PDB file of C-alpha atoms in Angstrom:
ATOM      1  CA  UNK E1023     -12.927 -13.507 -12.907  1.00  0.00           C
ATOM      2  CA  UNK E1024     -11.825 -10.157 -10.622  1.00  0.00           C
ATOM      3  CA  UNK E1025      -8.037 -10.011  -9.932  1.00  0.00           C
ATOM      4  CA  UNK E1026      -9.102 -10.994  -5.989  1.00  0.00           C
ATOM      5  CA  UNK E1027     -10.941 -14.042  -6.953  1.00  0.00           C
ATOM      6  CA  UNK E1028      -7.849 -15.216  -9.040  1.00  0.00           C
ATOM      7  CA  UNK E1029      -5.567 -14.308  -5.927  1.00  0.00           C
ATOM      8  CA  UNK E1030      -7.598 -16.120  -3.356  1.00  0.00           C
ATOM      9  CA  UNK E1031      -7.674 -19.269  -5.498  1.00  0.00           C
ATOM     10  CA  UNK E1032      -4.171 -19.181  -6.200  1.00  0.00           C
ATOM     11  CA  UNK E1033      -3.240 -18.696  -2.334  1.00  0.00           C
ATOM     12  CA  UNK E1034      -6.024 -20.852  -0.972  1.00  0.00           C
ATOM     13  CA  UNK E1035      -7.990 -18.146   0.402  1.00  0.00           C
ATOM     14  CA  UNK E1036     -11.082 -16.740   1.016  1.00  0.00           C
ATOM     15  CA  UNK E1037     -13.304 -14.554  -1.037  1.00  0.00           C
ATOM     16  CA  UNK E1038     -16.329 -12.669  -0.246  1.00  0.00           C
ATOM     17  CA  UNK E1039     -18.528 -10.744  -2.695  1.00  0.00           C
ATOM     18  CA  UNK E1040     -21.296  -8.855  -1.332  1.00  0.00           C
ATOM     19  CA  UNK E1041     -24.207  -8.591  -3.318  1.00  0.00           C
ATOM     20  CA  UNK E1042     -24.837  -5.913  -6.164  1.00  0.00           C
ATOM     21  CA  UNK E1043     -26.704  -2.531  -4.885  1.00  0.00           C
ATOM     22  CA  UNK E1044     -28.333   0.232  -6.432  1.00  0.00           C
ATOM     23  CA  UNK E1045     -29.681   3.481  -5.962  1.00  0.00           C
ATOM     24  CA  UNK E1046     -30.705   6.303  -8.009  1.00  0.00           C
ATOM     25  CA  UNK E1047     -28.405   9.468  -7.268  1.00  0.00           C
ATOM     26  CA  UNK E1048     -29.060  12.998  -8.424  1.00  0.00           C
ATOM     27  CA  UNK E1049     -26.818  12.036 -11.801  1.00  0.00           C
ATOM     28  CA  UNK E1050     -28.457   8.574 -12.405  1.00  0.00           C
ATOM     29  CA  UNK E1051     -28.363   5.247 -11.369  1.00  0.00           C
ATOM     30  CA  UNK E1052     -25.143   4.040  -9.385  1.00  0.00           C
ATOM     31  CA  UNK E1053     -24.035   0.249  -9.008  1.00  0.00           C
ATOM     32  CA  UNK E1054     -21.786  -0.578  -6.018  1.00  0.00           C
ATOM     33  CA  UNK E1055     -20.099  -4.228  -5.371  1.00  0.00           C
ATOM     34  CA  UNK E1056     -17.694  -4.762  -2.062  1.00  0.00           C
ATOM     35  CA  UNK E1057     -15.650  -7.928  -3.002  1.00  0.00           C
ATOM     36  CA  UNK E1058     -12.166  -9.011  -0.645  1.00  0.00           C
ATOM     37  CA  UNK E1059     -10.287 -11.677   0.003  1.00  0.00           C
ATOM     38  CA  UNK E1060      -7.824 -12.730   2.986  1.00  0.00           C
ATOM     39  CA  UNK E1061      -4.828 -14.930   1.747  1.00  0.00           C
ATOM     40  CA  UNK E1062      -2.075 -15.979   3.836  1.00  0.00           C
ATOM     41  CA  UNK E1063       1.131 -15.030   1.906  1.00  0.00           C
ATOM     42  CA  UNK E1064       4.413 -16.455   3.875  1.00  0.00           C
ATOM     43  CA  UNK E1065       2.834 -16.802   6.878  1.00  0.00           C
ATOM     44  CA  UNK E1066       1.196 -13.811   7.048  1.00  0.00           C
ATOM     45  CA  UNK E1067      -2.554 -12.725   6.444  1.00  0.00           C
ATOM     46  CA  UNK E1068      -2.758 -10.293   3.806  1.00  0.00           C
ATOM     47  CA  UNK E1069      -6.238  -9.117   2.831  1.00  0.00           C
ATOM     48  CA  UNK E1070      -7.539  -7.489  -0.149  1.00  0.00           C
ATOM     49  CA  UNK E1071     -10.262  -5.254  -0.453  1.00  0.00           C
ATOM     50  CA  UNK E1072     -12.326  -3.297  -3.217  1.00  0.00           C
ATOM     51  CA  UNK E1073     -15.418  -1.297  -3.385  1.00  0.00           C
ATOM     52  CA  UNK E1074     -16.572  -1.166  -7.084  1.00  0.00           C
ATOM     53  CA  UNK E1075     -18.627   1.665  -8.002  1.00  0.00           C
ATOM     54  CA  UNK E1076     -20.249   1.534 -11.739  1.00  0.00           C
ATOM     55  CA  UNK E1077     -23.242   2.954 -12.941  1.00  0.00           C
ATOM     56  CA  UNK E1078     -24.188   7.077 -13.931  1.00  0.00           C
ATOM     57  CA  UNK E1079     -19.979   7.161 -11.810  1.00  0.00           C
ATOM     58  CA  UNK E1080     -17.620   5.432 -13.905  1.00  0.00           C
ATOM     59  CA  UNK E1081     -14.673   4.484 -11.392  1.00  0.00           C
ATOM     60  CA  UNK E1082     -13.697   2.391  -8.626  1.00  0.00           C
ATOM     61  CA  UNK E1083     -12.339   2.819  -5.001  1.00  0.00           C
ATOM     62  CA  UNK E1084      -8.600   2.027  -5.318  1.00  0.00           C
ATOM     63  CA  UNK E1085      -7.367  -1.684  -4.075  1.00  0.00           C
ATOM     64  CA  UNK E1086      -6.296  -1.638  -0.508  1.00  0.00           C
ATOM     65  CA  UNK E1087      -3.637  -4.699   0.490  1.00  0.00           C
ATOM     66  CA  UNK E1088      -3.733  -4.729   4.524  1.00  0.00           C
ATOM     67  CA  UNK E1089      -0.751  -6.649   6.117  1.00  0.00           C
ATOM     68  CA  UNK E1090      -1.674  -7.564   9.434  1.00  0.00           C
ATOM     69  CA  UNK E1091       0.991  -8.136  11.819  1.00  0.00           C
ATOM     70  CA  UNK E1092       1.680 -11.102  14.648  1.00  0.00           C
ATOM     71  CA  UNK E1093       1.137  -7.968  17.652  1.00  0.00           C
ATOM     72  CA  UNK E1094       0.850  -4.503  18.018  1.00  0.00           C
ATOM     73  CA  UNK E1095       3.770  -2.272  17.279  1.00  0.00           C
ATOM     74  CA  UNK E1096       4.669   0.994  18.307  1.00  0.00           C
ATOM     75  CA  UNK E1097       6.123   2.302  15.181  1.00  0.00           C
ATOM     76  CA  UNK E1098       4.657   4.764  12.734  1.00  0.00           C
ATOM     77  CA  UNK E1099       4.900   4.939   9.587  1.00  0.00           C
ATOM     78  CA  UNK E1100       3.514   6.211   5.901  1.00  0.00           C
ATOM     79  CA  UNK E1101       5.267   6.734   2.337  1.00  0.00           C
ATOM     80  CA  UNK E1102       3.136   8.466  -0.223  1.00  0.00           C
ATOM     81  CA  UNK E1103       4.368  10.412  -3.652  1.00  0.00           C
ATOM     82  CA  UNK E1104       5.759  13.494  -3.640  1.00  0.00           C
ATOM     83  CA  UNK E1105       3.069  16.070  -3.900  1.00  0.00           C
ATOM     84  CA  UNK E1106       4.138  19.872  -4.405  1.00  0.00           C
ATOM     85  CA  UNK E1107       4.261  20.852  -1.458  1.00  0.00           C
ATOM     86  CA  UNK E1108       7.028  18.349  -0.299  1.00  0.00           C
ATOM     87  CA  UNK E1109       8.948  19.459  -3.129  1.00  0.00           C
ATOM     88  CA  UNK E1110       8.947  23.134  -2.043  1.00  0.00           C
ATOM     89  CA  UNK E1111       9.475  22.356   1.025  1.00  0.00           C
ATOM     90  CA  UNK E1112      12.768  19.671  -0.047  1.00  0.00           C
ATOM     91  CA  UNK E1113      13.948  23.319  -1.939  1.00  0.00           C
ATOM     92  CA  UNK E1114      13.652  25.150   1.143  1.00  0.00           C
ATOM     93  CA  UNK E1115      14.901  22.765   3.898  1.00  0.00           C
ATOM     94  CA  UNK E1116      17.268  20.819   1.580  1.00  0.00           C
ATOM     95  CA  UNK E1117      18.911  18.911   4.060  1.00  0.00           C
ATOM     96  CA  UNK E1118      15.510  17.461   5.948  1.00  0.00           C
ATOM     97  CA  UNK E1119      15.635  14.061   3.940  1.00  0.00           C
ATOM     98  CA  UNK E1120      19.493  13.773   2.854  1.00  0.00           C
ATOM     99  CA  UNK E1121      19.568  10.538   3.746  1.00  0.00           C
ATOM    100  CA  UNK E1122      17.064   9.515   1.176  1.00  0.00           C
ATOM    101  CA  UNK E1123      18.815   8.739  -2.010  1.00  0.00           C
ATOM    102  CA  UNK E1124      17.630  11.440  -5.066  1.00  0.00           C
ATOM    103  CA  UNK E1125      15.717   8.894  -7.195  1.00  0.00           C
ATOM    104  CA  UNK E1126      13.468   7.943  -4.307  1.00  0.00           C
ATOM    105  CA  UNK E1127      13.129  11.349  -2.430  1.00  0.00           C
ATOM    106  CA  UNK E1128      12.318  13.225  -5.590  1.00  0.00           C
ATOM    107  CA  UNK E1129       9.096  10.405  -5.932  1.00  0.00           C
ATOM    108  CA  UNK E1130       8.369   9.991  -2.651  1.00  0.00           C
ATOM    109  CA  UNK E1131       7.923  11.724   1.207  1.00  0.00           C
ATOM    110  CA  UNK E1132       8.410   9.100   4.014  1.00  0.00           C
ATOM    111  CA  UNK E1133       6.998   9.923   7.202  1.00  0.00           C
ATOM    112  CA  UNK E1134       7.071   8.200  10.896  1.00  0.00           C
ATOM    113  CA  UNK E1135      10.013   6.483  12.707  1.00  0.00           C
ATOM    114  CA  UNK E1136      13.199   7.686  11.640  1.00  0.00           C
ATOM    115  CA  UNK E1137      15.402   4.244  12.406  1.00  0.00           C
ATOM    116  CA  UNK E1138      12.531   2.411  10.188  1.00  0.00           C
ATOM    117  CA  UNK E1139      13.109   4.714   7.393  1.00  0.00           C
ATOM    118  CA  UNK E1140      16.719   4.580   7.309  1.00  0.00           C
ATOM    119  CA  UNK E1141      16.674   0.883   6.734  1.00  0.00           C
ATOM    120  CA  UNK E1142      13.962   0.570   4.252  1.00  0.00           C
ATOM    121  CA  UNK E1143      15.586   2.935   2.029  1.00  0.00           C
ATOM    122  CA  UNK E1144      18.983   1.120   2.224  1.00  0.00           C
ATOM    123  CA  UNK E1145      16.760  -2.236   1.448  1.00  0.00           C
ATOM    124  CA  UNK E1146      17.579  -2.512  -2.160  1.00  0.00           C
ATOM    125  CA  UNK E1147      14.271  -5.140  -2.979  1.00  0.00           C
ATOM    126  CA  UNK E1148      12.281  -2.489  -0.761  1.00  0.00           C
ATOM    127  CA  UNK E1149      13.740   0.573  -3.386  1.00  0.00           C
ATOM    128  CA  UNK E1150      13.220  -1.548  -6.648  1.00  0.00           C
ATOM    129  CA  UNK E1151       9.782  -2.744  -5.551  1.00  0.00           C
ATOM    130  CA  UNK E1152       8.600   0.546  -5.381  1.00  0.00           C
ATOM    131  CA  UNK E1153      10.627   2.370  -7.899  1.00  0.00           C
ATOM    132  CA  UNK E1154       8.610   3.946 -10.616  1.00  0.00           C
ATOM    133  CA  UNK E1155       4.975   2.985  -8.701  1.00  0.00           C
ATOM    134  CA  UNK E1156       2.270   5.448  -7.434  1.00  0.00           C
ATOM    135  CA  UNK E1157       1.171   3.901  -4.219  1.00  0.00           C
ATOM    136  CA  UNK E1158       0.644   5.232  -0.584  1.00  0.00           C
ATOM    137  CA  UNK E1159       1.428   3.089   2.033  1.00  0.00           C
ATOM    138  CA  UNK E1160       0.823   3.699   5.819  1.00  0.00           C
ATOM    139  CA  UNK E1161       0.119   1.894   9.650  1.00  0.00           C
ATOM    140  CA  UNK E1162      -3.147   3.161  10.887  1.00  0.00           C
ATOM    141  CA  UNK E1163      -1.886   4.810  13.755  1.00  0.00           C
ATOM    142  CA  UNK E1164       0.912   4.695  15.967  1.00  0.00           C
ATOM    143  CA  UNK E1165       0.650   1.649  17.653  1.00  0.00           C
ATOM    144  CA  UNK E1166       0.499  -0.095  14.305  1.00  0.00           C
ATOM    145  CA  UNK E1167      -1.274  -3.553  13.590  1.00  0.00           C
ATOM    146  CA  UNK E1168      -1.060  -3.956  10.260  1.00  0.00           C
ATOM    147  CA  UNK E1169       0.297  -2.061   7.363  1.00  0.00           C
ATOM    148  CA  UNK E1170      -2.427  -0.548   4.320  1.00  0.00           C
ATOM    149  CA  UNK E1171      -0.664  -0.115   1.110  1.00  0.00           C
ATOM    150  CA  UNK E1172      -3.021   1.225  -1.843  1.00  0.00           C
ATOM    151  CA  UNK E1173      -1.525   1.347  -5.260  1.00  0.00           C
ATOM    152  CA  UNK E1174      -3.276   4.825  -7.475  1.00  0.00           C
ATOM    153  CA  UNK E1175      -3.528   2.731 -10.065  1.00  0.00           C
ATOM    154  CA  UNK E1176      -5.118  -0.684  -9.314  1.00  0.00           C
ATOM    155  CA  UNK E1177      -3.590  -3.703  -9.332  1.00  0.00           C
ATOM    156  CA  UNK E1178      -2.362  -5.319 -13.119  1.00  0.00           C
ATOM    157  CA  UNK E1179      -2.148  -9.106 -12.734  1.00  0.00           C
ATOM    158  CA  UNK E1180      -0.685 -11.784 -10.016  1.00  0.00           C
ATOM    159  CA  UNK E1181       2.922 -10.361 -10.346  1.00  0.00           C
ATOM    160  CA  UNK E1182       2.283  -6.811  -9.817  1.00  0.00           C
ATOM    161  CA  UNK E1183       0.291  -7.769  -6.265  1.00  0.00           C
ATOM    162  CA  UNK E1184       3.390 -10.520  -5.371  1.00  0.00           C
ATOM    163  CA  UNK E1185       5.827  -7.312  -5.986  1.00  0.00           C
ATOM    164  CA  UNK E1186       3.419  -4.955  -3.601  1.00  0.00           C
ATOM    165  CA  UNK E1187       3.088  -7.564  -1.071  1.00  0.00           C
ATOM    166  CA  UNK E1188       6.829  -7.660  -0.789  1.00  0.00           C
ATOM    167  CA  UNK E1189       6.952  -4.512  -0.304  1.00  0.00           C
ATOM    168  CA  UNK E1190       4.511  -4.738   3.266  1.00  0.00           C
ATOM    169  CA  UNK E1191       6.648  -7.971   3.870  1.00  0.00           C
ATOM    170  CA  UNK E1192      10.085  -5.811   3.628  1.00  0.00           C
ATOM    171  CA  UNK E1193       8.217  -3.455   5.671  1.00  0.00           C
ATOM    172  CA  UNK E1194       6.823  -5.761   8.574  1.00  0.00           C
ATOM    173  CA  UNK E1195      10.185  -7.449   8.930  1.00  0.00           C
ATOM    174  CA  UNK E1196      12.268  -4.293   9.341  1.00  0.00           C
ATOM    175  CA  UNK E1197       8.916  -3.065  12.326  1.00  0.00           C
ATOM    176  CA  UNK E1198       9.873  -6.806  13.576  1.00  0.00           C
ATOM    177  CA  UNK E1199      13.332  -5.732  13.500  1.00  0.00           C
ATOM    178  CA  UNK E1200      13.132  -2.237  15.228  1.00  0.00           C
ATOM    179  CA  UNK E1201      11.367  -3.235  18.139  1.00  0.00           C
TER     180      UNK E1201
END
């Protein structure tokens, strides 16, 4: 049983599995599978979604965990980990994210509204939750409807998606919160 199947029967949701398709690529034979789910997780729809690819390509699209909010927002924002870049640029301008304690600035670069920032990083649940993960987390655009987090790494079992969905619920109540 996939990891959304066990997640929509747990929440009482709904999964979707399209069926299997092939086609025979220039390095062999690839096998691709769209399965998702849409839960409702405290009141809020939360849906799941991942593209499978097997076949002559050994790998898989990552997980992506949509919150969808109540309305549109007009907040931005994205957190994603620290790529080189950031880092050179936190050497050369050290004081552009100061008010980002160490631990989490030296994993991470936040991005968007300022005031939204600010009180997701003093959110101690928010910092734990996403303390020592690899995941990228973003609204679509600025006038935000829902929130896409996608973890590098997949998703291990029930308790690691309950501690990522948190993370969009810490995140939707501070937009709630801001506007």
């Amino acid at each position: 049983m996939s990891i959304i199947q066990e997640l929509t029967e747990k929440y009482n949701g709904i999964y979707s599995e399209d069926p299997t398709s092939s086609f025979t690529g220039p390095t062999g034979k690839y096998i691709y599978q769209q399965k998702s789910g849409i839960i409702n997780f405290d009141g809020t729809k939360i849906s799941i979604n991942l593209n499978e690819v097997g076949g002559a390509m050994y790998g898989t699209e990552p997980f992506r965990i949509t919150l969808h909010l109540d309305k549109t927002y007009g907040v931005e924002f994205n957190v994603f980990p620290k790529t080189l870049l950031n880092k050179f640029l936190d050497y050369i301008i050290p004081n552009r994210a100061i008010f980002i304690p160490r631990n989490v600035r030296n994993q991470f670069s936040f991005g968007g509204n300022k005031d939204l920032i600010k009180k997701l990083i003093s959110d101690k649940i928010f910092i734990e939750n996403i303390n020592n993960e690899k995941i990228f987390i973003g609204t679509i655009n600025k006038l935000a409807n829902r929130i896409v987090l996608t973890p590098a790494h997949g998703i291990n079992d029930v308790d690691h998606f309950e501690k990522l969905v948190k993370v969009l619920k810490r995140i939707e109540n501070e937009i709630k919160n801001c506007t």
